[in-house]
PDB file of C-alpha atoms in Angstrom:
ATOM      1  CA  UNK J 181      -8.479 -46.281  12.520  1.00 47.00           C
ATOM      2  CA  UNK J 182     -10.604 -44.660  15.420  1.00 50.00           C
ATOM      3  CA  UNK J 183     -14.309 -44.444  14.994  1.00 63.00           C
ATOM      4  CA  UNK J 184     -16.397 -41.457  15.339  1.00 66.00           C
ATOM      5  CA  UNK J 185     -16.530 -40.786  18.926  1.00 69.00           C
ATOM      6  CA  UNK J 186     -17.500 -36.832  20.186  1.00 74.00           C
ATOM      7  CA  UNK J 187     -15.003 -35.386  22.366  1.00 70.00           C
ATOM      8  CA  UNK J 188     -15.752 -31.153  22.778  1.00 76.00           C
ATOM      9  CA  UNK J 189     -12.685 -30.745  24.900  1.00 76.00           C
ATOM     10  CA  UNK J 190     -10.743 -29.627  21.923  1.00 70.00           C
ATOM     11  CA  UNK J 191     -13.380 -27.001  21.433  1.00 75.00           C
ATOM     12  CA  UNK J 192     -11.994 -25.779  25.090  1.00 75.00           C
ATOM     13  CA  UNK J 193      -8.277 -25.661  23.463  1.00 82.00           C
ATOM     14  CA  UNK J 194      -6.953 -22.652  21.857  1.00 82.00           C
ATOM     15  CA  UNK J 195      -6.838 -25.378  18.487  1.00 81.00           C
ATOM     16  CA  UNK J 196     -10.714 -25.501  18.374  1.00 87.00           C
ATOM     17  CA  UNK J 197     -11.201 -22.586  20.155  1.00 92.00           C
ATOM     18  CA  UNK J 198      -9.680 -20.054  17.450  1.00 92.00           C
ATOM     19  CA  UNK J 199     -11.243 -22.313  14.352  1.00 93.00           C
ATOM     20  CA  UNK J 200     -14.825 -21.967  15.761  1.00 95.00           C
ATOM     21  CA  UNK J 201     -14.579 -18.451  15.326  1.00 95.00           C
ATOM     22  CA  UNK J 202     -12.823 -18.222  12.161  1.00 96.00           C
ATOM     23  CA  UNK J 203     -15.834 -20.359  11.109  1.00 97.00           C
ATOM     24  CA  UNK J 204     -18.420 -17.497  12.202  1.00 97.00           C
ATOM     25  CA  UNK J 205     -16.050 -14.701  11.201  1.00 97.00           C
ATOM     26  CA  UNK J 206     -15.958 -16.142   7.178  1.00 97.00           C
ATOM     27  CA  UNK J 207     -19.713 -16.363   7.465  1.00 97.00           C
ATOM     28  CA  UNK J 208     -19.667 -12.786   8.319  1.00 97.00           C
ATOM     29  CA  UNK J 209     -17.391 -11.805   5.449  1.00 97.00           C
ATOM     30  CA  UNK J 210     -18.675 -13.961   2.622  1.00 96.00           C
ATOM     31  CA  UNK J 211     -22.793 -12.654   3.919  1.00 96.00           C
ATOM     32  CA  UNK J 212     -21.563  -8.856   4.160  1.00 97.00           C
ATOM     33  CA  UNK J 213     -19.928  -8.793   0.747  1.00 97.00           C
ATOM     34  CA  UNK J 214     -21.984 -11.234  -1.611  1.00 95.00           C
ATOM     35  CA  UNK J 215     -25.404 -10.163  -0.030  1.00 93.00           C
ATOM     36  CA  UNK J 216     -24.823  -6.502  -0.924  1.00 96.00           C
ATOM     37  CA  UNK J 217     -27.508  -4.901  -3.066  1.00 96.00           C
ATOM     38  CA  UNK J 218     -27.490  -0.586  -3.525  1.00 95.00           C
ATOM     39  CA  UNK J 219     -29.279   2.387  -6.162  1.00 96.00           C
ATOM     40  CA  UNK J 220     -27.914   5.441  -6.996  1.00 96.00           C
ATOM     41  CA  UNK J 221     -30.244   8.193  -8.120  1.00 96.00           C
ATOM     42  CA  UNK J 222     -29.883  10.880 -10.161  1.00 95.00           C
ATOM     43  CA  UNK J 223     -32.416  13.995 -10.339  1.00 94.00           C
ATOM     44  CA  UNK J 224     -33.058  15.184 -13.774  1.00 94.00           C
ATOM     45  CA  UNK J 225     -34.470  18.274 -15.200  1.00 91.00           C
ATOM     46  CA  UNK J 226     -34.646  19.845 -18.452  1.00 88.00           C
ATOM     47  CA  UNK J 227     -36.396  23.225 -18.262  1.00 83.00           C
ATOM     48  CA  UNK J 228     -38.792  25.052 -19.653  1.00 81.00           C
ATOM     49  CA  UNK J 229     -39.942  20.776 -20.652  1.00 75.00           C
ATOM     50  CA  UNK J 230     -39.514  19.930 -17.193  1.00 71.00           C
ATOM     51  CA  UNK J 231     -39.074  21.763 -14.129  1.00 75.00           C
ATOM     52  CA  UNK J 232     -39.686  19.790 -11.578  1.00 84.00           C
ATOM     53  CA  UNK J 233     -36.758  16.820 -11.028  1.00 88.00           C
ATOM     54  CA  UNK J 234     -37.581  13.218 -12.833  1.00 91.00           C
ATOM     55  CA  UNK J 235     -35.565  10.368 -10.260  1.00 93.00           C
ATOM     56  CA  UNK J 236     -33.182   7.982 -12.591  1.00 95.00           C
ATOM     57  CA  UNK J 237     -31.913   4.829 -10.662  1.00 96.00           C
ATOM     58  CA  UNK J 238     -29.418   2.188 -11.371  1.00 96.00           C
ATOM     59  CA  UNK J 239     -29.567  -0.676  -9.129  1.00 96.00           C
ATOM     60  CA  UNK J 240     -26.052  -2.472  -8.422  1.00 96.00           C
ATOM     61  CA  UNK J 241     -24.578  -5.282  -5.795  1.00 95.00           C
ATOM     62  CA  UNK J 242     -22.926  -8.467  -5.770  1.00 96.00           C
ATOM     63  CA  UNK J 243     -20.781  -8.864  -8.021  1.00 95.00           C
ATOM     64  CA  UNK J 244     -20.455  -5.743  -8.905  1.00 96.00           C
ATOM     65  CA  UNK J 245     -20.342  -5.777 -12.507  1.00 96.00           C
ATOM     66  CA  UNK J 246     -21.134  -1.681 -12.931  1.00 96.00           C
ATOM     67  CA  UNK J 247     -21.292  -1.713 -16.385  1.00 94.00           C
ATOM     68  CA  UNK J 248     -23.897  -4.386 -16.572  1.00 95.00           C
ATOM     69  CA  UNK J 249     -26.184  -1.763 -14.208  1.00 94.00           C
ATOM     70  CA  UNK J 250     -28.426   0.960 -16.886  1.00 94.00           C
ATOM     71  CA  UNK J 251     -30.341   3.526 -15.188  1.00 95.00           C
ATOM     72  CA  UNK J 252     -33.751   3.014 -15.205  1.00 94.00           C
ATOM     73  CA  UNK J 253     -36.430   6.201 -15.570  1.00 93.00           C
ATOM     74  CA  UNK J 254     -39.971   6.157 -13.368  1.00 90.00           C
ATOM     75  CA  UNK J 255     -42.058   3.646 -15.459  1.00 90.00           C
ATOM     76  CA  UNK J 256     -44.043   5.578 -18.656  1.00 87.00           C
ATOM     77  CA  UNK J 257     -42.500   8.400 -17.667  1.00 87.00           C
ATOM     78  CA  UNK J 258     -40.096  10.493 -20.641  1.00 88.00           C
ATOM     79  CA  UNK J 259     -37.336  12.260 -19.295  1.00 90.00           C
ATOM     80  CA  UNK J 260     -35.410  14.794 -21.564  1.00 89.00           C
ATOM     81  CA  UNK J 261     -36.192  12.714 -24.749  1.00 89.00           C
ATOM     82  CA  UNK J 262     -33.316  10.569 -23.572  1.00 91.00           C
ATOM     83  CA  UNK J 263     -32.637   6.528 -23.533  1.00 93.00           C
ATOM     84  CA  UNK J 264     -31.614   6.496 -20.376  1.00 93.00           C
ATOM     85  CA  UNK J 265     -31.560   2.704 -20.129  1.00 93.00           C
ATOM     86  CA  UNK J 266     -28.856   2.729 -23.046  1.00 94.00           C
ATOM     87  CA  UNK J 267     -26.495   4.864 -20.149  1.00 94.00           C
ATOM     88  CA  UNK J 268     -24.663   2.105 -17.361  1.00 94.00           C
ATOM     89  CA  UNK J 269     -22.271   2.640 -14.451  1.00 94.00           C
ATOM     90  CA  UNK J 270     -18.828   2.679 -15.225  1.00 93.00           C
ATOM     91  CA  UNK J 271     -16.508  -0.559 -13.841  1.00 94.00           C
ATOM     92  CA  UNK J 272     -16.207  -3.682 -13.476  1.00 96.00           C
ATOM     93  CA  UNK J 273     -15.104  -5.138 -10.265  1.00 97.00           C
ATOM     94  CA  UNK J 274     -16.520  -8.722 -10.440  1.00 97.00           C
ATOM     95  CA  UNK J 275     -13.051 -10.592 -10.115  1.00 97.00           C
ATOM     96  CA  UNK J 276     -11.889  -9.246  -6.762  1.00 97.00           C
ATOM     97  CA  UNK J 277     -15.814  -9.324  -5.218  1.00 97.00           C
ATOM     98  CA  UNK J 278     -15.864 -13.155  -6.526  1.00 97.00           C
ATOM     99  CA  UNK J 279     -12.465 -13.753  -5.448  1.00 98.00           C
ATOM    100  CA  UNK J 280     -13.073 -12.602  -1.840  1.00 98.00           C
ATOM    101  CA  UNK J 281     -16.438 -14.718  -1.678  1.00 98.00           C
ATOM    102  CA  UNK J 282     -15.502 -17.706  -3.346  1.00 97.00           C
ATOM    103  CA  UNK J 283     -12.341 -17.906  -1.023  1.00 98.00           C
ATOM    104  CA  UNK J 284     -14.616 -17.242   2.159  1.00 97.00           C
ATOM    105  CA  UNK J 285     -16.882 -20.035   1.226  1.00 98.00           C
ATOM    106  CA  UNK J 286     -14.156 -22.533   0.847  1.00 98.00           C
ATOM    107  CA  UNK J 287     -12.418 -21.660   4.155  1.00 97.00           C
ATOM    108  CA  UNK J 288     -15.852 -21.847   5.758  1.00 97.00           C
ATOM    109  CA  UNK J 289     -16.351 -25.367   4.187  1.00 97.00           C
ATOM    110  CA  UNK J 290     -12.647 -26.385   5.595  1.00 96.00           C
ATOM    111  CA  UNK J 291     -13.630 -24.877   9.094  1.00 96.00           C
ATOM    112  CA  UNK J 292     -16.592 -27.287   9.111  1.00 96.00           C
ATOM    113  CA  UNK J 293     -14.265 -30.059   8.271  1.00 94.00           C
ATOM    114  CA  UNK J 294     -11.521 -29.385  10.467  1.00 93.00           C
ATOM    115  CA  UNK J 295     -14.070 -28.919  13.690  1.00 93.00           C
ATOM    116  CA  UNK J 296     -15.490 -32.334  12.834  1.00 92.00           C
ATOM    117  CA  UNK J 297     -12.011 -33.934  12.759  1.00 90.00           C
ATOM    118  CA  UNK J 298     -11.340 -32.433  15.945  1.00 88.00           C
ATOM    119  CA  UNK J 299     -14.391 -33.018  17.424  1.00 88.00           C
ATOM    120  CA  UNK J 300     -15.297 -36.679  16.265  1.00 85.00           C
ATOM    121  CA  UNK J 301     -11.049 -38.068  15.405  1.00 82.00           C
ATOM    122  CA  UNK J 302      -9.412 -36.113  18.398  1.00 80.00           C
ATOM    123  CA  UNK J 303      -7.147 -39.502  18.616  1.00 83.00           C
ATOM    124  CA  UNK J 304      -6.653 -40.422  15.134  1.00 85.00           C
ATOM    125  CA  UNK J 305      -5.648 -36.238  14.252  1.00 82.00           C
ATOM    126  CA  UNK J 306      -3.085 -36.576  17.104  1.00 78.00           C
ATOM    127  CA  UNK J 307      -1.503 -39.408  16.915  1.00 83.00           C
ATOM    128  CA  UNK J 308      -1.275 -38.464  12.925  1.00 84.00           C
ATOM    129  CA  UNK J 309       1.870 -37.160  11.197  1.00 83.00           C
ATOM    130  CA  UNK J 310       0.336 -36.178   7.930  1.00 91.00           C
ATOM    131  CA  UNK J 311      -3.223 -34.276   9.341  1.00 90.00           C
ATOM    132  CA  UNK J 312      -1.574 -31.561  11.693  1.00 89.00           C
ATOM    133  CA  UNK J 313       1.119 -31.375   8.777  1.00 93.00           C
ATOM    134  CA  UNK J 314      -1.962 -30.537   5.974  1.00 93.00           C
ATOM    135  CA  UNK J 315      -3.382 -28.648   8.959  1.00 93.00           C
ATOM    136  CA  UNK J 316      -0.683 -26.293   9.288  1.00 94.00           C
ATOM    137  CA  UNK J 317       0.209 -25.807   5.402  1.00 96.00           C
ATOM    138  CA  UNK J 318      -3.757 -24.668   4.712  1.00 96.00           C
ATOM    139  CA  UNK J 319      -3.359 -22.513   7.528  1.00 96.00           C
ATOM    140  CA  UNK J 320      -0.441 -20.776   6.154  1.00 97.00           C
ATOM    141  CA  UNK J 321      -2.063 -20.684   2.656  1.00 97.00           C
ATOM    142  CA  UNK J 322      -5.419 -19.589   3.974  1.00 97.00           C
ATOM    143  CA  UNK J 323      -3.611 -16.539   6.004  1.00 97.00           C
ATOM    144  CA  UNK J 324      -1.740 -15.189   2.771  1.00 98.00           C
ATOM    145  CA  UNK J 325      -4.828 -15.812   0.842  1.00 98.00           C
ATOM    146  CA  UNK J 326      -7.074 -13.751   2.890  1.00 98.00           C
ATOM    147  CA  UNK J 327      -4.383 -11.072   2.820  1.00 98.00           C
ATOM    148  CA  UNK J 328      -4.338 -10.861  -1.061  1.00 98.00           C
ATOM    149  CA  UNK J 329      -8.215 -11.300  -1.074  1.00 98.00           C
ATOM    150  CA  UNK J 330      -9.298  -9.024   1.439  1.00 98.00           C
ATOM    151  CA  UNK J 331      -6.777  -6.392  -0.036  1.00 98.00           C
ATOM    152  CA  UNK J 332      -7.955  -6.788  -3.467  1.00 98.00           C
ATOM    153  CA  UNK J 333     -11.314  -6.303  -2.665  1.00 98.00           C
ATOM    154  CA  UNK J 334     -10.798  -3.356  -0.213  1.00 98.00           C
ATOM    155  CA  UNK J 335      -9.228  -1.606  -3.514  1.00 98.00           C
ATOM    156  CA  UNK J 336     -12.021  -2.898  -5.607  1.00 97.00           C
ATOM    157  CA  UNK J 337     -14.516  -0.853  -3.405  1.00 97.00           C
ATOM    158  CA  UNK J 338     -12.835   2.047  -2.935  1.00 97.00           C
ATOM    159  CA  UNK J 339     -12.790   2.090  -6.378  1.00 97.00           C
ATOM    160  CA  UNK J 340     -16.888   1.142  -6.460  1.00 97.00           C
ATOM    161  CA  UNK J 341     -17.085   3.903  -4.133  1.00 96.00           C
ATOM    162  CA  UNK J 342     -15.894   6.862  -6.326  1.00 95.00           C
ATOM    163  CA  UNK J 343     -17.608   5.135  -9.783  1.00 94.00           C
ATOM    164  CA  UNK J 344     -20.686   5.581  -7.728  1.00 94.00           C
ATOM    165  CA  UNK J 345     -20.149   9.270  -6.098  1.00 93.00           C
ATOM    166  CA  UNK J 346     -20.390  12.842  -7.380  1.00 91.00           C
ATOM    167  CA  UNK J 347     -18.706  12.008 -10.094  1.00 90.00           C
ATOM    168  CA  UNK J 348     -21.349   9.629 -12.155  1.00 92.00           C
ATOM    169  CA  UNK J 349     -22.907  12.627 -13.048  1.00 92.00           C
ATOM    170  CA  UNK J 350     -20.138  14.089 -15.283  1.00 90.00           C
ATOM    171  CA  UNK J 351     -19.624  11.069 -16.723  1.00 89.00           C
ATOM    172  CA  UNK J 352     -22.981  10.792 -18.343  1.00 92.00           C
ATOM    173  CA  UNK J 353     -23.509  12.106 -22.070  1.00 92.00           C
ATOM    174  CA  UNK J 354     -26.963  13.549 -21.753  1.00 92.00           C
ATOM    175  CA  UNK J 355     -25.986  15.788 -18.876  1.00 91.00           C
ATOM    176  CA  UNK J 356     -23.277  17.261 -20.463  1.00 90.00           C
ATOM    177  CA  UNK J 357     -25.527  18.555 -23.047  1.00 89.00           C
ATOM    178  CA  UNK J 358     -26.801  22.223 -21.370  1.00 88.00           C
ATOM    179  CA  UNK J 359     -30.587  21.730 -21.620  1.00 89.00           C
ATOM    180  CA  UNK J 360     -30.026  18.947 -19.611  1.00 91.00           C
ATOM    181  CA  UNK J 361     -29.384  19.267 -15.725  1.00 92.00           C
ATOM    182  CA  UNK J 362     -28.610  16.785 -13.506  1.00 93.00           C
ATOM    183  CA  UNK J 363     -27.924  16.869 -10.197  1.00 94.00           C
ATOM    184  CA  UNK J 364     -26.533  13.696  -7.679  1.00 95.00           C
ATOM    185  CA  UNK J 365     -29.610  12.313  -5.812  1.00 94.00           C
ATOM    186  CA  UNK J 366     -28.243   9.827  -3.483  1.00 95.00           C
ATOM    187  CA  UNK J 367     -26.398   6.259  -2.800  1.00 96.00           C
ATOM    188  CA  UNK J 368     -27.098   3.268  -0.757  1.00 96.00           C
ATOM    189  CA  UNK J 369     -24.959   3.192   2.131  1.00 96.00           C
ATOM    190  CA  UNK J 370     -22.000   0.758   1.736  1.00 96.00           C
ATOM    191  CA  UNK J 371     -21.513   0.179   5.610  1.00 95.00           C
ATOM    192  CA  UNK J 372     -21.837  -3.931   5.274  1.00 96.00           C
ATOM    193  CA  UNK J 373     -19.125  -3.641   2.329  1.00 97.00           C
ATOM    194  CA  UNK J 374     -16.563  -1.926   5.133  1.00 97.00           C
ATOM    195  CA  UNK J 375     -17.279  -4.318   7.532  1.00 97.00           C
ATOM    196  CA  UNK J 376     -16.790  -7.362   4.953  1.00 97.00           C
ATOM    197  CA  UNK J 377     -13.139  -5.940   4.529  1.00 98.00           C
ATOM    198  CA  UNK J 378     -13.292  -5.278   8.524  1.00 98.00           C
ATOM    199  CA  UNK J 379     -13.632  -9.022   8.890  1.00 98.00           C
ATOM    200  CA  UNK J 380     -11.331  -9.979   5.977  1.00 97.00           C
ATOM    201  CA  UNK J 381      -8.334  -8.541   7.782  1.00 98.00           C
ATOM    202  CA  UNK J 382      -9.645 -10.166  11.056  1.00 97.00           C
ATOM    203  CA  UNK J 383      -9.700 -13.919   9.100  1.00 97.00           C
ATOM    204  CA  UNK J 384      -6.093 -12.743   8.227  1.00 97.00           C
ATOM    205  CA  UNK J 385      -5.461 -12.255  12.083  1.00 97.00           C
ATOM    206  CA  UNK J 386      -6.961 -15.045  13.156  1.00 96.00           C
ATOM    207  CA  UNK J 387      -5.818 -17.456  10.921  1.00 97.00           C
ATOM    208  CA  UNK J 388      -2.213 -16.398  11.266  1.00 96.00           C
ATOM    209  CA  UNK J 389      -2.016 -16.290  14.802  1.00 94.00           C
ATOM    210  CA  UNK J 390      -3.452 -19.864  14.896  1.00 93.00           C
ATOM    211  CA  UNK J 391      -0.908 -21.076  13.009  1.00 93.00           C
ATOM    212  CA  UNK J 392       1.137 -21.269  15.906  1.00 92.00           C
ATOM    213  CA  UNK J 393      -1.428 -23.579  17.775  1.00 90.00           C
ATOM    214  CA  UNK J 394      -1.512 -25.855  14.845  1.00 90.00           C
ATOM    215  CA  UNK J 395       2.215 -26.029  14.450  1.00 91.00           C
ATOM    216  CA  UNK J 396       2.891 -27.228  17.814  1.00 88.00           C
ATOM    217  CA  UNK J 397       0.786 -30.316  16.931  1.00 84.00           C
ATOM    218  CA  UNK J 398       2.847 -31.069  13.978  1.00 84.00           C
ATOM    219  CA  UNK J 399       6.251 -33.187  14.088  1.00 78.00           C
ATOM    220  CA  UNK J 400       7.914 -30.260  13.432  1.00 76.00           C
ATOM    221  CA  UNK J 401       7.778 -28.649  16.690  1.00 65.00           C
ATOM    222  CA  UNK J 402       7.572 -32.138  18.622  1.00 62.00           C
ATOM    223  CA  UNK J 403       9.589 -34.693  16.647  1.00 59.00           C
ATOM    224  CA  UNK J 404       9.170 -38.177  17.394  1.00 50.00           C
ATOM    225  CA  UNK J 405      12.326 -39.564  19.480  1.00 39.00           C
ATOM    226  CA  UNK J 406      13.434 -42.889  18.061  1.00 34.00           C
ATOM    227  CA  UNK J 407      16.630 -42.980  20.308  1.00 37.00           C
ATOM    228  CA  UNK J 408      16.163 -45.784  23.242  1.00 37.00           C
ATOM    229  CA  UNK J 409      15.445 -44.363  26.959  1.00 41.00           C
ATOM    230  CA  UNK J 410      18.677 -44.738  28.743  1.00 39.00           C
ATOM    231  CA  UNK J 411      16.914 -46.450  31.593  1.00 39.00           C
ATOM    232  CA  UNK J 412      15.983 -48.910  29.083  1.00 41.00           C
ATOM    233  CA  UNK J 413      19.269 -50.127  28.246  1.00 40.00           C
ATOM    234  CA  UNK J 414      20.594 -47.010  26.070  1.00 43.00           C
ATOM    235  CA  UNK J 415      23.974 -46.226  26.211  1.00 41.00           C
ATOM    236  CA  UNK J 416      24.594 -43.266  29.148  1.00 48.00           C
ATOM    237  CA  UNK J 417      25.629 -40.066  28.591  1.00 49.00           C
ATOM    238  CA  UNK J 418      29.266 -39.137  28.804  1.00 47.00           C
ATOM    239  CA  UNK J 419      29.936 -37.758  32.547  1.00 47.00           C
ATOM    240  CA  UNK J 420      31.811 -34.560  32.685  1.00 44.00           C
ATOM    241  CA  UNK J 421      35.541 -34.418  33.238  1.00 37.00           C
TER     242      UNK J 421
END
């Protein structure tokens, strides 16, 4: 077996040249997604008590478990007569954000691994049958996977989007009632959430079109040839008639 010995010329080959980068771009989609943290306010009013508009907030983020988020009043401050801490967002979306993380993580853990074999076993992952083989099947896998993932999740916050829009305020029970008024304050811009699903679908891209790199280093596309060299002995090809 062939000792640790650092050899960055694979780095230079479309092989390590395409994993470095789907090691930075699953850093970028696991960070933009699981680091996420937005408030939604909500002006209330309930005249002639109060005329001027009291701010309620619900904070929310990775992973997005909207019914776990209550709105929270100013502190000491009674608005309406109403529990508004008893009143959540509405959704639970925890199992695609966790999906789409979790999955990022472990690619960018197998990126790390691959680079080192590459980098420190260049001869022993070449002149392997079974590495390039694993290689190539993970890559396949990973490709689908980030196709399911990142599509899950892109429906999971489209779907985070509208339980945190307009809408939130006819949804809650105290500003239905017609002393009550409420009116939609504003939401924390989800622009990191589109470009987590931006680089989702550009894993997918890269990992798939790598494939073809890795399968050329597998037997598959190069098969060992066990027949004897003709120069050596072999028997010679039949001559045409």
């Amino acid at each position: 077996m062939s000792g640790f010995q650092i050899n960055l010329n694979p780095l230079k080959e479309p092989l390590g040249f395409i994993k470095v980068h789907e090691w930075i771009a699953s850093i970028f989609a696991f960070a933009t997604c699981g680091g996420f943290k937005g408030q939604i306010e909500i002006q209330v009013s309930c005249p002639p008590t109060i005329t001027e508009n009291k701010t309620i907030t619900a904070t929310f983020g990775y992973p997005f478990r909207l019914n776990e988020a209550s709105f929270q009043p100013p502190p000491g401050v009674n608005i309406c007569d109403v529990n508004w801490k008893s009143y959540v967002l509405i959704g639970d979306y925890s199992s695609s954000a966790q999906f789409y993380v979790t999955f990022a993580v472990f690619v960018f853990l197998y990126c790390i691994a691959a680079l080192l074999l590459y980098v420190g076993y260049t001869s022993l992952y070449l002149d392997s049958r079974k590495l390039p083989m694993i290689d190539f099947v993970v890559t396949l896998v990973a490709t689908f996977l980030w196709l399911v993932s990142t599509s899950a999740w892109a429906k999971a916050l489209t779907d985070i989007k509208i339980a945190t829009g307009h809408n939130i305020v006819q949804e809650l029970s105290p500003c239905k009632k017609k002393e009550i008024l409420c009116y939609f304050g504003s939401v924390t811009s989800m622009g990191s959430l589109n470009v987590s699903v931006i680089f989702g679908f550009l894993n997918m891209i890269l990992w798939g079109g790598n494939a073809w790199f890795v399968y050329k280093e597998t037997s598959l596309h190069s098969p060992s040839n066990t027949s004897a060299p003709h120069s050596q002995g072999g028997i010679p090809p039949p001559t045409g008639i």
